[in-house]
Coordinates of C-alpha atoms in Angstrom, one line a residue:
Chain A
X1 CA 72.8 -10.5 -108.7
X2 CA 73.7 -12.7 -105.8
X3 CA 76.6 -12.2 -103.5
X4 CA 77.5 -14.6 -100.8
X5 CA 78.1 -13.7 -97.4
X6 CA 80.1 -15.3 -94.0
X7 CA 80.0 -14.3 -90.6
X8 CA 82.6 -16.0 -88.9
X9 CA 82.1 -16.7 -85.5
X10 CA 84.0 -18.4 -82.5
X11 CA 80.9 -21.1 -81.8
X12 CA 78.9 -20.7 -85.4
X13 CA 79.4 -20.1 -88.8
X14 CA 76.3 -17.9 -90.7
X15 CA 76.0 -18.3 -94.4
X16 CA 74.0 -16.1 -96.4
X17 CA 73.1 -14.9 -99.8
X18 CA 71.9 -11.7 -100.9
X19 CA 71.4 -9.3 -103.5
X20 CA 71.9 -5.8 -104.6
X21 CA 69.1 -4.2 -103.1
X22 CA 71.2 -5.1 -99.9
X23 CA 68.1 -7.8 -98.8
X24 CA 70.0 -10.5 -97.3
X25 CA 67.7 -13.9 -99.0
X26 CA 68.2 -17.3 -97.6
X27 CA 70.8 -18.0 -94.6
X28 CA 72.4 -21.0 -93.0
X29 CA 74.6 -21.8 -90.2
X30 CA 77.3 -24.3 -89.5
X31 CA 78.9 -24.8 -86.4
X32 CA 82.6 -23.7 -85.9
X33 CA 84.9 -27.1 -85.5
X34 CA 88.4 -27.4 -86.9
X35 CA 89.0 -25.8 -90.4
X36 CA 89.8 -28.7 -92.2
X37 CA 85.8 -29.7 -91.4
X38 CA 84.0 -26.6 -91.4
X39 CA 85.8 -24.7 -94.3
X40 CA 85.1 -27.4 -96.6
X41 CA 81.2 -27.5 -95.5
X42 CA 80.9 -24.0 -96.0
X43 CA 82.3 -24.2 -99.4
X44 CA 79.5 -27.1 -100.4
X45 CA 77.0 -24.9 -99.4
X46 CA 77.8 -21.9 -101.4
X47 CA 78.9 -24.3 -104.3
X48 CA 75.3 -24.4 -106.4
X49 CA 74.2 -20.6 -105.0
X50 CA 75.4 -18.7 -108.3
X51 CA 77.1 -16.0 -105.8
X52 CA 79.2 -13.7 -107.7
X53 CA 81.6 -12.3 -105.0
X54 CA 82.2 -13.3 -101.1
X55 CA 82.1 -10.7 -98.2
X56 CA 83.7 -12.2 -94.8
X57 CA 83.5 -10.3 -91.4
X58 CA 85.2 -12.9 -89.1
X59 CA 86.3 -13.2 -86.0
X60 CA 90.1 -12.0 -85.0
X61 CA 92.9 -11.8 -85.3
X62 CA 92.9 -11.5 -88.9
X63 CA 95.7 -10.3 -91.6
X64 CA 93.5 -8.0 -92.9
X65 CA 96.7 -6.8 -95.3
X66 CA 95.7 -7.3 -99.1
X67 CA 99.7 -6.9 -99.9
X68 CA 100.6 -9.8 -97.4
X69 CA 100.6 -12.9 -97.9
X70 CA 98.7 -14.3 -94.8
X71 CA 95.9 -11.8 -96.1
X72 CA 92.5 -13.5 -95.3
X73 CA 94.0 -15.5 -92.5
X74 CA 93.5 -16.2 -89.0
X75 CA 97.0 -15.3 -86.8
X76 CA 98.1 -16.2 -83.6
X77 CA 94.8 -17.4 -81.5
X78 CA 94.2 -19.2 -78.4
X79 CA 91.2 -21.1 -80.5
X80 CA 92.0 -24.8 -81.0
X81 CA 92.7 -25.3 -84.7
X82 CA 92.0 -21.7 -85.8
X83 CA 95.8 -20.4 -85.4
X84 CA 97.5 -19.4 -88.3
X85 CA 95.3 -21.0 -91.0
X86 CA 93.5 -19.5 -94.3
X87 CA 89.9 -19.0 -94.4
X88 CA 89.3 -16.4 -97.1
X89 CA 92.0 -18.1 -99.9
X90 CA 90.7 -21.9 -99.6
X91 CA 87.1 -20.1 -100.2
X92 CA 87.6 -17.7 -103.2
X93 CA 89.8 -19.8 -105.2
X94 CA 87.2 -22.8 -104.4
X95 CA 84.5 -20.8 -105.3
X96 CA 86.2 -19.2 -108.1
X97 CA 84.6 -15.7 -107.1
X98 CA 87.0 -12.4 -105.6
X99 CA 86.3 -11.7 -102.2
X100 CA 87.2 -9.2 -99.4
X101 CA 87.3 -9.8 -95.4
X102 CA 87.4 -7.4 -92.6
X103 CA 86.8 -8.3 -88.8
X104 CA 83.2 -9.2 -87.8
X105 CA 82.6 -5.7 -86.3
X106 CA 84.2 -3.2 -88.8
X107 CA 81.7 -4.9 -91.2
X108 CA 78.5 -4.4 -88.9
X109 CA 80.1 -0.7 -88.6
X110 CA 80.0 -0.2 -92.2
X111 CA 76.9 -1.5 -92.5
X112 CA 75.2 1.1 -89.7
X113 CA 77.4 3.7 -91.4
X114 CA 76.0 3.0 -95.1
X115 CA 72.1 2.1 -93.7
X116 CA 72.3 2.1 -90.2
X117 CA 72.0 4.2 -87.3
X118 CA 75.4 6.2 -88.4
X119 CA 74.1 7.1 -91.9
X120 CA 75.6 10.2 -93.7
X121 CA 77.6 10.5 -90.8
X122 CA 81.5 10.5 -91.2
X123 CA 82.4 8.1 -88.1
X124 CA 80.6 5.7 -85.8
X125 CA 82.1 3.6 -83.5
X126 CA 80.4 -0.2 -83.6
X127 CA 80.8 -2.5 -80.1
X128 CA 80.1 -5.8 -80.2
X129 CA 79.4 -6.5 -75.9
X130 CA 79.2 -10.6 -75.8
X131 CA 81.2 -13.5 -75.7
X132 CA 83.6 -11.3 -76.1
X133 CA 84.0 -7.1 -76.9
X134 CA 85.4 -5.8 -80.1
X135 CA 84.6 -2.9 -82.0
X136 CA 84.6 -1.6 -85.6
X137 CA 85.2 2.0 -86.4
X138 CA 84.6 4.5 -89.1
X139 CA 86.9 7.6 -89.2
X140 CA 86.3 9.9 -91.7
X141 CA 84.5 8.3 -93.9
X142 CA 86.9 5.0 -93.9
X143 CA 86.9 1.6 -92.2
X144 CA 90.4 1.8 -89.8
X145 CA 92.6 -1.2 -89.8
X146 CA 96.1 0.6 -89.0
X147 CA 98.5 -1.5 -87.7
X148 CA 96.6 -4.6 -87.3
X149 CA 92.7 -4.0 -86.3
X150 CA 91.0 -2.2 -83.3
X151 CA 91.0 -4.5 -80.5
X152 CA 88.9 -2.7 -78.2
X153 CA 88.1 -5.5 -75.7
X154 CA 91.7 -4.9 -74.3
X155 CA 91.5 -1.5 -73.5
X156 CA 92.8 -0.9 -70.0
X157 CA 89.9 0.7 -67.4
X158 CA 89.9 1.5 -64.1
X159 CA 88.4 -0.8 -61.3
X160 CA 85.2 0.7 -60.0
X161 CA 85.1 0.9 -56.2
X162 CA 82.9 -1.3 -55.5
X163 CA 83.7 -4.2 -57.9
X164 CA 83.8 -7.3 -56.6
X165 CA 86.1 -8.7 -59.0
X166 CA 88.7 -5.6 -59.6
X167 CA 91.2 -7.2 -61.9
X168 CA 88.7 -9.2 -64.3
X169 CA 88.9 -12.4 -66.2
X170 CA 91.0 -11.1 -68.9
X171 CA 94.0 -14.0 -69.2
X172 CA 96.1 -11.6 -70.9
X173 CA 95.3 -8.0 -69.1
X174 CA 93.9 -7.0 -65.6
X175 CA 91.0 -4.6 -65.8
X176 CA 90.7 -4.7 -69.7
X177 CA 87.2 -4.3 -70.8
X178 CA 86.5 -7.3 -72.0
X179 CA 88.0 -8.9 -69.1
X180 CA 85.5 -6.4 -67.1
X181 CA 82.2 -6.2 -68.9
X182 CA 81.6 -9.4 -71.6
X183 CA 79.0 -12.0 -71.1
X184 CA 81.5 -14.6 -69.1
X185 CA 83.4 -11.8 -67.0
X186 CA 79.1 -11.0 -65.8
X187 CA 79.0 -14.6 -65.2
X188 CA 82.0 -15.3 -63.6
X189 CA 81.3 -12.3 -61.3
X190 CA 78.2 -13.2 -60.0
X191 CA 77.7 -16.9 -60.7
X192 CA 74.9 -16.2 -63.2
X193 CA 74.6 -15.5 -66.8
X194 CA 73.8 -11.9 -67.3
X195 CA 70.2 -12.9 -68.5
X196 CA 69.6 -14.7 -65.2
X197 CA 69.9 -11.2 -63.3
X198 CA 66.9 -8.4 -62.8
X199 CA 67.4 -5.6 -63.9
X200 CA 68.0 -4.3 -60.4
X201 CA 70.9 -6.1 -59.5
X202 CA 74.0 -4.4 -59.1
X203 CA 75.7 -6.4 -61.8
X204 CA 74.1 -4.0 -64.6
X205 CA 75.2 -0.4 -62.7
X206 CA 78.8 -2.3 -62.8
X207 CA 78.5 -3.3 -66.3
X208 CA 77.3 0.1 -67.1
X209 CA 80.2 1.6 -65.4
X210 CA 82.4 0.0 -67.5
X211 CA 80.7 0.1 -70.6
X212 CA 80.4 4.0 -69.8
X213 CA 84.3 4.1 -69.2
X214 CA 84.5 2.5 -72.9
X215 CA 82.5 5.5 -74.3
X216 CA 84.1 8.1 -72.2
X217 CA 88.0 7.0 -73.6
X218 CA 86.3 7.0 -77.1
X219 CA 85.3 9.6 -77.3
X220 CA 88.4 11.5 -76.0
X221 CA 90.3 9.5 -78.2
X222 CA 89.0 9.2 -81.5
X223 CA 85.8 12.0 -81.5
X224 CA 83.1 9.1 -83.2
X225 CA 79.7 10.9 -84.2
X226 CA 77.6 8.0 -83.3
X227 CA 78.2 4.9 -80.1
X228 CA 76.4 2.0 -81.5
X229 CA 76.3 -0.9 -79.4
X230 CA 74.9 -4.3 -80.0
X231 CA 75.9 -8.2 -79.2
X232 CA 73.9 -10.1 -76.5
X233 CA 74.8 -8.1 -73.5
X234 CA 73.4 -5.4 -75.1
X235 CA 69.6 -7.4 -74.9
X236 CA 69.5 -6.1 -71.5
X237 CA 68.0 -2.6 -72.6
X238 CA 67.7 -1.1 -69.6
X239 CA 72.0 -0.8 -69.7
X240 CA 71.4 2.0 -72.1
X241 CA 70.0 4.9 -70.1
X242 CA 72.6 4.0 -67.4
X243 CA 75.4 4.0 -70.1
X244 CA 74.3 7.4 -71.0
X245 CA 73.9 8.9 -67.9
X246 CA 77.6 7.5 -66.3
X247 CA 79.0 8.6 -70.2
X248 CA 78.3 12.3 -69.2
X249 CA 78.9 12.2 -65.9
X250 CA 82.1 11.0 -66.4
X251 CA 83.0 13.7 -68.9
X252 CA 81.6 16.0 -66.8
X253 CA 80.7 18.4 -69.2
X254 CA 84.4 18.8 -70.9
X255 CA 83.6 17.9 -74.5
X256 CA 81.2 20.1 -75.6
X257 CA 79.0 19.3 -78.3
X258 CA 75.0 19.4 -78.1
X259 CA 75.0 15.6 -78.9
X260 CA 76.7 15.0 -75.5
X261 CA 75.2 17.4 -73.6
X262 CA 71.7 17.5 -75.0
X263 CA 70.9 14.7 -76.9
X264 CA 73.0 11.4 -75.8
X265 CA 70.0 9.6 -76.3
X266 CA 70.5 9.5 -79.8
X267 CA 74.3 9.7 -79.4
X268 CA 74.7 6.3 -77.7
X269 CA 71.9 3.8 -79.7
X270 CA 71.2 0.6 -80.5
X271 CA 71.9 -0.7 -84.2
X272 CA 70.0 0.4 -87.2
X273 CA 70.1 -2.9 -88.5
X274 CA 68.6 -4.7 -85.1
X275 CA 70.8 -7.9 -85.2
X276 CA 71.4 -7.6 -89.3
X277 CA 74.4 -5.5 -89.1
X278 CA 76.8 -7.9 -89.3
X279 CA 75.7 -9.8 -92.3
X280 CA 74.5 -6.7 -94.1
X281 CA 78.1 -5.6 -94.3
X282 CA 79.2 -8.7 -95.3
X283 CA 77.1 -8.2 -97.8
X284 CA 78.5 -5.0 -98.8
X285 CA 82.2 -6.4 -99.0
X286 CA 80.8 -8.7 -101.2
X287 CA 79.4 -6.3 -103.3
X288 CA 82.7 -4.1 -103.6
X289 CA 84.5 -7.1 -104.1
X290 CA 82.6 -7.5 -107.4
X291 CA 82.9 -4.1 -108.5
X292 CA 86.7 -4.5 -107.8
Chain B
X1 CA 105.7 31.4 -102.8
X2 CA 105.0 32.7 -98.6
X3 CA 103.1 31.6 -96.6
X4 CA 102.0 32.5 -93.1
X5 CA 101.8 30.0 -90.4
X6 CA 100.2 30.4 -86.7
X7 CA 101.2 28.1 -83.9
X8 CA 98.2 29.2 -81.6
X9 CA 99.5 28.0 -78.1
X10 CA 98.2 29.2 -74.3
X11 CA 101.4 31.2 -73.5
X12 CA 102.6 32.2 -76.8
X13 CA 101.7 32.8 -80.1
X14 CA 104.6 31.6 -83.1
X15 CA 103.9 33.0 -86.3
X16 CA 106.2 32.4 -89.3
X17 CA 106.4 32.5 -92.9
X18 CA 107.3 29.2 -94.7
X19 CA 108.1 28.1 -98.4
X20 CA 107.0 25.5 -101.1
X21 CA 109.6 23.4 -100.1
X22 CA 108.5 23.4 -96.8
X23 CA 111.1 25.2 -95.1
X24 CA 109.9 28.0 -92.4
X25 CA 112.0 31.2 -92.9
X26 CA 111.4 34.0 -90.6
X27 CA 109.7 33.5 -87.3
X28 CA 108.5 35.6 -84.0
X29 CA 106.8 34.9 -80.7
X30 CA 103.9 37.2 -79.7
X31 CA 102.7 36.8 -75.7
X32 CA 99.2 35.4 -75.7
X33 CA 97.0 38.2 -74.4
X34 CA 93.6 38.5 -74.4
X35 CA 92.4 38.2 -77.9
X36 CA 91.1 41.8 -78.7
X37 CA 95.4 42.5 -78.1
X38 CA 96.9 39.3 -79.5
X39 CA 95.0 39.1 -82.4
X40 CA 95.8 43.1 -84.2
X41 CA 99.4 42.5 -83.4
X42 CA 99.3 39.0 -85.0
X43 CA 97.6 41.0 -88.1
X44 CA 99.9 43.2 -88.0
X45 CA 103.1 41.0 -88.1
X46 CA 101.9 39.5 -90.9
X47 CA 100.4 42.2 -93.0
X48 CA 103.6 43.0 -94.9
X49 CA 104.9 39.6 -95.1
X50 CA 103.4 39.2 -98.6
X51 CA 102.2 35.9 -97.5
X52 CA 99.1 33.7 -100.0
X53 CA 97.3 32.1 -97.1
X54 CA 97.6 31.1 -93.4
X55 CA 98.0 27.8 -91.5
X56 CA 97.1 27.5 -88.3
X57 CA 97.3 25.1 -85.5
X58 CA 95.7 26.0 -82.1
X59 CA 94.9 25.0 -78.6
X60 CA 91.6 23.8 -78.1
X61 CA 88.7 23.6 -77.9
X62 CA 88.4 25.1 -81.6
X63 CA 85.4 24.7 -84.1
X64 CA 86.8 22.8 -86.9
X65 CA 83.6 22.4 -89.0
X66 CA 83.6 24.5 -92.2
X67 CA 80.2 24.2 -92.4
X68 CA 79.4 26.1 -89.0
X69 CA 79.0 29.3 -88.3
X70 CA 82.0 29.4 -85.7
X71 CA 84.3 27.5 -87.8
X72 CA 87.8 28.6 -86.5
X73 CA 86.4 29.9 -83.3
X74 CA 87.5 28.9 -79.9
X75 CA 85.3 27.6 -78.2
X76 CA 84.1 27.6 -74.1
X77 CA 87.2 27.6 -72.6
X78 CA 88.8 27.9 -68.7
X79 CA 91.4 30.0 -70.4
X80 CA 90.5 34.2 -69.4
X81 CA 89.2 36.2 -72.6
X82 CA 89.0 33.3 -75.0
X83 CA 85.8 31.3 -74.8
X84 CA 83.6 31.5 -77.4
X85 CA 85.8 33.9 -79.3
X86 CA 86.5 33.9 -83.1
X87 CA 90.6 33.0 -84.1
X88 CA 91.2 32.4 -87.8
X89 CA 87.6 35.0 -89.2
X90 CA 89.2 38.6 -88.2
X91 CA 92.7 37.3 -89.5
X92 CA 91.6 35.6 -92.8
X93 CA 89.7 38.9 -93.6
X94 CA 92.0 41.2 -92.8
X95 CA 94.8 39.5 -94.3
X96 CA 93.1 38.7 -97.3
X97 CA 94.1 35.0 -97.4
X98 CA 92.1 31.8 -97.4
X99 CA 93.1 30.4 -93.8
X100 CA 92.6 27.1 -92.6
X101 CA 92.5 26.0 -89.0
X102 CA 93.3 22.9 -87.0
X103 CA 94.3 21.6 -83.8
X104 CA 98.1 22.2 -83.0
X105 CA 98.4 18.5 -82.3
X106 CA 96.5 17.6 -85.3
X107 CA 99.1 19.6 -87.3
X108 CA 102.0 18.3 -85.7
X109 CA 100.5 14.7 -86.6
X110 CA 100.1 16.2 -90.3
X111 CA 103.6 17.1 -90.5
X112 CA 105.4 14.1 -89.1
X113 CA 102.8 12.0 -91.5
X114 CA 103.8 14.0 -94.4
X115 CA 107.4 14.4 -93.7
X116 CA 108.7 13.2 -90.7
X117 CA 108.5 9.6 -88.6
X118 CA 105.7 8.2 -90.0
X119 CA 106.3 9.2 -93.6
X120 CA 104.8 6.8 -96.1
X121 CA 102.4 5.4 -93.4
X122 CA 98.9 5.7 -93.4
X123 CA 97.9 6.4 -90.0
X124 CA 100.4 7.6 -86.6
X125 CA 99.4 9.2 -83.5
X126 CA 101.2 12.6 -82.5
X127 CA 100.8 13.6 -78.9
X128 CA 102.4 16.5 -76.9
X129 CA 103.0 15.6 -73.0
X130 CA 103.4 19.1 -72.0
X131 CA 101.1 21.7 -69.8
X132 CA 98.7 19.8 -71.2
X133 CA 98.2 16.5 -73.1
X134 CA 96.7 16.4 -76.5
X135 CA 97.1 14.2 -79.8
X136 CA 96.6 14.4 -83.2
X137 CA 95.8 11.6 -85.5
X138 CA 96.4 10.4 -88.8
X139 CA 93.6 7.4 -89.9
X140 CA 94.0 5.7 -93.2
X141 CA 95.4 8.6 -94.4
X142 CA 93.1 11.2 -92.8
X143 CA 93.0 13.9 -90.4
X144 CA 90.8 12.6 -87.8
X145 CA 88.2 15.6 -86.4
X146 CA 84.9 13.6 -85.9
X147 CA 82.5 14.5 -83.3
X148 CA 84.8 17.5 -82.1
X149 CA 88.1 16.5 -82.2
X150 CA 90.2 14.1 -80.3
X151 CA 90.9 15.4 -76.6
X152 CA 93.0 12.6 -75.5
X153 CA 94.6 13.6 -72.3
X154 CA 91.2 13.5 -71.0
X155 CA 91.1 8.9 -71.3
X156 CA 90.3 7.8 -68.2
X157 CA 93.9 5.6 -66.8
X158 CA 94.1 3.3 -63.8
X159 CA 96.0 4.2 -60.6
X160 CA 99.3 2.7 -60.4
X161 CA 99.3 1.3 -57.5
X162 CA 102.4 3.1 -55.9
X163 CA 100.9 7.0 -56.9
X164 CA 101.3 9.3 -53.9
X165 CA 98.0 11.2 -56.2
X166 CA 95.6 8.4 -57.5
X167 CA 93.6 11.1 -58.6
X168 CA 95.8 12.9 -60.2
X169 CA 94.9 16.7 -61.0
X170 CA 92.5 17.4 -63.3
X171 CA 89.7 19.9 -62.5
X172 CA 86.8 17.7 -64.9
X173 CA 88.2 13.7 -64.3
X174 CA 89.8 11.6 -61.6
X175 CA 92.9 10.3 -63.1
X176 CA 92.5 11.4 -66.7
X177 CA 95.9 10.8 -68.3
X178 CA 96.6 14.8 -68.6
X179 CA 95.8 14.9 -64.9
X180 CA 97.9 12.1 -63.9
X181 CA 101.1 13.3 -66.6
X182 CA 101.0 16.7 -67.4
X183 CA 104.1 19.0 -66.9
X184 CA 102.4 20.3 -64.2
X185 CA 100.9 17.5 -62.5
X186 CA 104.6 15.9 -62.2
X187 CA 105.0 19.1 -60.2
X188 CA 102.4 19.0 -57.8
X189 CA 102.8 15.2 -56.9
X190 CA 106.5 15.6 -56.1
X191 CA 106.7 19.6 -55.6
X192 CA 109.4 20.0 -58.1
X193 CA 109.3 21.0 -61.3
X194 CA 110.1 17.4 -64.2
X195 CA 113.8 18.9 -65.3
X196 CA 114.2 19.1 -61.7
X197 CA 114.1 15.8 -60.7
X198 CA 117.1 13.4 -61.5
X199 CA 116.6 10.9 -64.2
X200 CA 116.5 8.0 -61.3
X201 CA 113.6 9.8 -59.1
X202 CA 110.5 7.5 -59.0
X203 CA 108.5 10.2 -61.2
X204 CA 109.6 9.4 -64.2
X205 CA 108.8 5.3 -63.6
X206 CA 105.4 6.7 -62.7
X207 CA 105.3 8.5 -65.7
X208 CA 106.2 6.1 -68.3
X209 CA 103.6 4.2 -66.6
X210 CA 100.7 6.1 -67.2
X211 CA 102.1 7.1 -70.9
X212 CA 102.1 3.1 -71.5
X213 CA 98.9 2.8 -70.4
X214 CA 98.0 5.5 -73.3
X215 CA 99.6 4.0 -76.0
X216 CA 98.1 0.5 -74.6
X217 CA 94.6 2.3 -75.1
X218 CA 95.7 4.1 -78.3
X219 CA 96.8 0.7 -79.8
X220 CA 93.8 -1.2 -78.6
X221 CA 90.8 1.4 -80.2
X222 CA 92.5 2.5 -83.3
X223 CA 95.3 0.6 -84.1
X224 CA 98.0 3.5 -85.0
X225 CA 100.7 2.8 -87.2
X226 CA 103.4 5.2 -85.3
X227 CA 103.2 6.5 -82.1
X228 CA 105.4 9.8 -81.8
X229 CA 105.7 11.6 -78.5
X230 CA 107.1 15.1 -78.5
X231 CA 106.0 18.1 -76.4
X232 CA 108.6 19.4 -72.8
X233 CA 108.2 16.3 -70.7
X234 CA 109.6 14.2 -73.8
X235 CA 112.6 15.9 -73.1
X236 CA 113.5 13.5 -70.9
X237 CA 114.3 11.1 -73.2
X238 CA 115.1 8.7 -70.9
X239 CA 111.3 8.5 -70.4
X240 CA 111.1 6.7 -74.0
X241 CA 112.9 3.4 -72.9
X242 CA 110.4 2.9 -70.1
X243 CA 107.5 3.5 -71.8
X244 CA 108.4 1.1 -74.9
X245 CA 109.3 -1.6 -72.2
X246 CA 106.3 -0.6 -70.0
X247 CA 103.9 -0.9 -73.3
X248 CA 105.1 -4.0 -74.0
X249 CA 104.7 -5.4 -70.7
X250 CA 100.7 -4.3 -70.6
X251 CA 100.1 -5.7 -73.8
X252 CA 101.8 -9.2 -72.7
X253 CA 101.7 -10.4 -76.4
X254 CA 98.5 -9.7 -77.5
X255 CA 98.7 -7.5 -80.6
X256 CA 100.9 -9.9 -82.2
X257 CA 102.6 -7.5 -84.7
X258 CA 106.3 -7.1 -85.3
X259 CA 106.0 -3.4 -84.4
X260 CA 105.2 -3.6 -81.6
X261 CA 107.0 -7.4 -80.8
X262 CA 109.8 -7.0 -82.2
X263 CA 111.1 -3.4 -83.3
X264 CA 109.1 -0.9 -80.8
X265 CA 112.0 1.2 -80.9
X266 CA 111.0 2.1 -83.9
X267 CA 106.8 2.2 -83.3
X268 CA 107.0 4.8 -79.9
X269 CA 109.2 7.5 -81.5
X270 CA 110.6 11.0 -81.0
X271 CA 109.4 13.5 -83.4
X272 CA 111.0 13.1 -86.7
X273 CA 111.0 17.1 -87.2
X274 CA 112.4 17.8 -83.9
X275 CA 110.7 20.9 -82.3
X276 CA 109.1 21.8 -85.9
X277 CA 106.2 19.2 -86.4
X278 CA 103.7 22.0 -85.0
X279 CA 105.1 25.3 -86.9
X280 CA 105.4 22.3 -90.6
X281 CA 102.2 21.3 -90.5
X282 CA 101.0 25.2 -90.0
X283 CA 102.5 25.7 -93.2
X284 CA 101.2 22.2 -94.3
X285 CA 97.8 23.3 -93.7
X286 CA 98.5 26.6 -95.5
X287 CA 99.6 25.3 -98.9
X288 CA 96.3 23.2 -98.9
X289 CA 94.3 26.8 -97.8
X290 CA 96.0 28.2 -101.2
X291 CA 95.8 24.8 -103.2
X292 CA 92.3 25.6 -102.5

């Protein structure tokens, strides 16, 4: 059986198929221009692949609302082109094959939920640290859309002291996460991009501050088992112990459970699925969009 | 049918018997003591009631994994003779009755879910802005436990700028939300206690501010489809006003959903059951302890 899978990005589209031993088996990437290019291409290339169903994790905001009438769209964005216009109806009725869509991160969370580094857990939190921040969340056992999606990048934090830069580079919020912590907030900071720093400049303690902060108001909020956190940022390795050690400092012992306390190491991780996760659960939308 | 219902709080323990049809029917109020007191008189109250099963709600920490060994225990706790001491065990046994335990907060969210504002929805947040702050959720139809279970007044919030106590008052976090808009924290920034102060005294700007900033953060990680405040401060229902316009204002536009755009009237709410979300979803929880 093949199932076809898209990761919708802001700069590249990734095209895959795979089958249902969940092995994703040839892949291709177009870049993202206006839709009326790039949704066309993207249907040419699927077009002789004999998928069977189509799982989307894109980028948002996206009606995510099977009962609306916008479902599988893009809403209201800043990206030229992109606002308001279909993506998931041109492709399934082109294709003739069902399909489902969720954002880019709630698929790479289920994906570390069903094989991950959240397996047979009940909740994970997945944050993408980039171009941007998002994250994906399983609660109980369930993907969470509610109202629209989690839009985690816009979480208000706190300034740290010595931040040189205290309200951010959000151009909607001051001292949101993502206008805090993502790859061109790091750049815009200090005039480099992240991977031009060591790893003992005082831009990664900041980040890690933040990123901590993230963790810290997850936790109290929504009680995930597992902080998994991936996207480019995230290459800088060395962020994790720091994340960690900030994350319980910062609770300061309030929540008690052993996995804060005693083993955070495995509480705050990496992805299962390495940089996989988020066309693996594309690939598992597709597949539950063929067993309907 | 009776049954027996527990709202577990830090002063006072409100036990009542409740219906089928969902209606509570005789109540009483027992001091909170220490637990080798409380608990017998509670047992006692309720041993001729004729009740089938017991529903309780509780301050926190509580263990609310059935698989563990202290499921319905309190857990380590500031509060004098509690920590680490079992709640719902000695009165399912001695009672008789299958009991089931949750968070008050998380039964109050139960209650408005099943019956109160956000009936028919599939996720809301309940939170109580009283001695302490705490919420309950509701995700995609679920009771949301995870980890532990969600301790929200403990999300980190950003000073506003014009607090005479940027710290606020917590004994674990710098300006945790329950530190910076507890009952008791309004007290000790302006030395009175909230229904002293007139409805134009800068507290209660301050206030909505830092409750904005909350639902901000709520709306922003998991995406509720209600948010319902209740608890003693919301008693000042002036408060609600502010902190729709307040929300609003953080957000600038960027969770573009009519909710929240258009009609947040009707997305920050009072408590569609008044003062009885906590005691309903007590009973709530006992109908499902009997349903087995």
């Amino acid at each position: 059986m093949r199932f076809g899978t898209l990761e919708a990005g802001g700069t590249k589209m990734v095209l895959s198929v795979g089958n249902e031993n969940n092995e994703l088996l040839e892949q291709a990437s177009i870049p993202t221009e206006a839709p009326e290019k790039t949704i066309p291409a993207m249907i040419d290339w699927f077009r002789d692949k004999g998928i069977v169903s189509l799982g989307i994790g894109t980028f948002g905001p996206v009606d995510l609302n099977p009962a609306s009438e916008t479902y599988g769209w893009i809403t209201k964005t800043p990206k030229p082109g992109w606002s308001m216009k279909p993506l998931l109806p041109p492709m399934r009725d082109e294709l003739g094959v069902p399909a489902i869509i969720d954002t880019d991160v709630n698929a790479a969370a289920l994906a570390e939920w069903k094989l991950g580094a959240a397996k047979g857990l009940n909740s994970c939190m997945y944050v993408t640290v980039g171009t941007g921040i998002g994250a994906g969340l399983i609660i109980e056992g369930h993907m969470v859309h509610g109202l629209v999606h989690p839009e985690l990048g816009h979480m208000l934090l706190r300034p740290e002291p010595n931040d040189p830069s205290p309200k951010g580079f959000c151009l909607f919020h001051d001292s949101c996460l993502e206008g805090m912590a993502c790859g061109p907030a790091i750049e815009k900071r200090w005039g480099k991009k992240g991977y031009e720093l060591p790893p003992d400049h005082e831009a990664w303690d900041l980040e890690a501050a933040y990123l901590a902060q993230m963790c810290v108001n997850a936790i109290c909020s929504f009680s995930p088992e597992k902080i998994i956190l991936g996207g480019g940022v995230m290459q800088q390795r060395h962020l994790f112990p720091l994340i960690r050690e900030k994350t319980q400092k910062l609770l300061n012992g309030y929540v008690q459970h052993t996995a804060i306390l005693d083993s955070i190491e495995t509480y705050i991780v990496e992805p299962g699925l390495g940089t996989k996760s988020g066309a693996t659960g594309a690939l598992l939308l597709a597949q539950e969009a063929y067993a309907g």
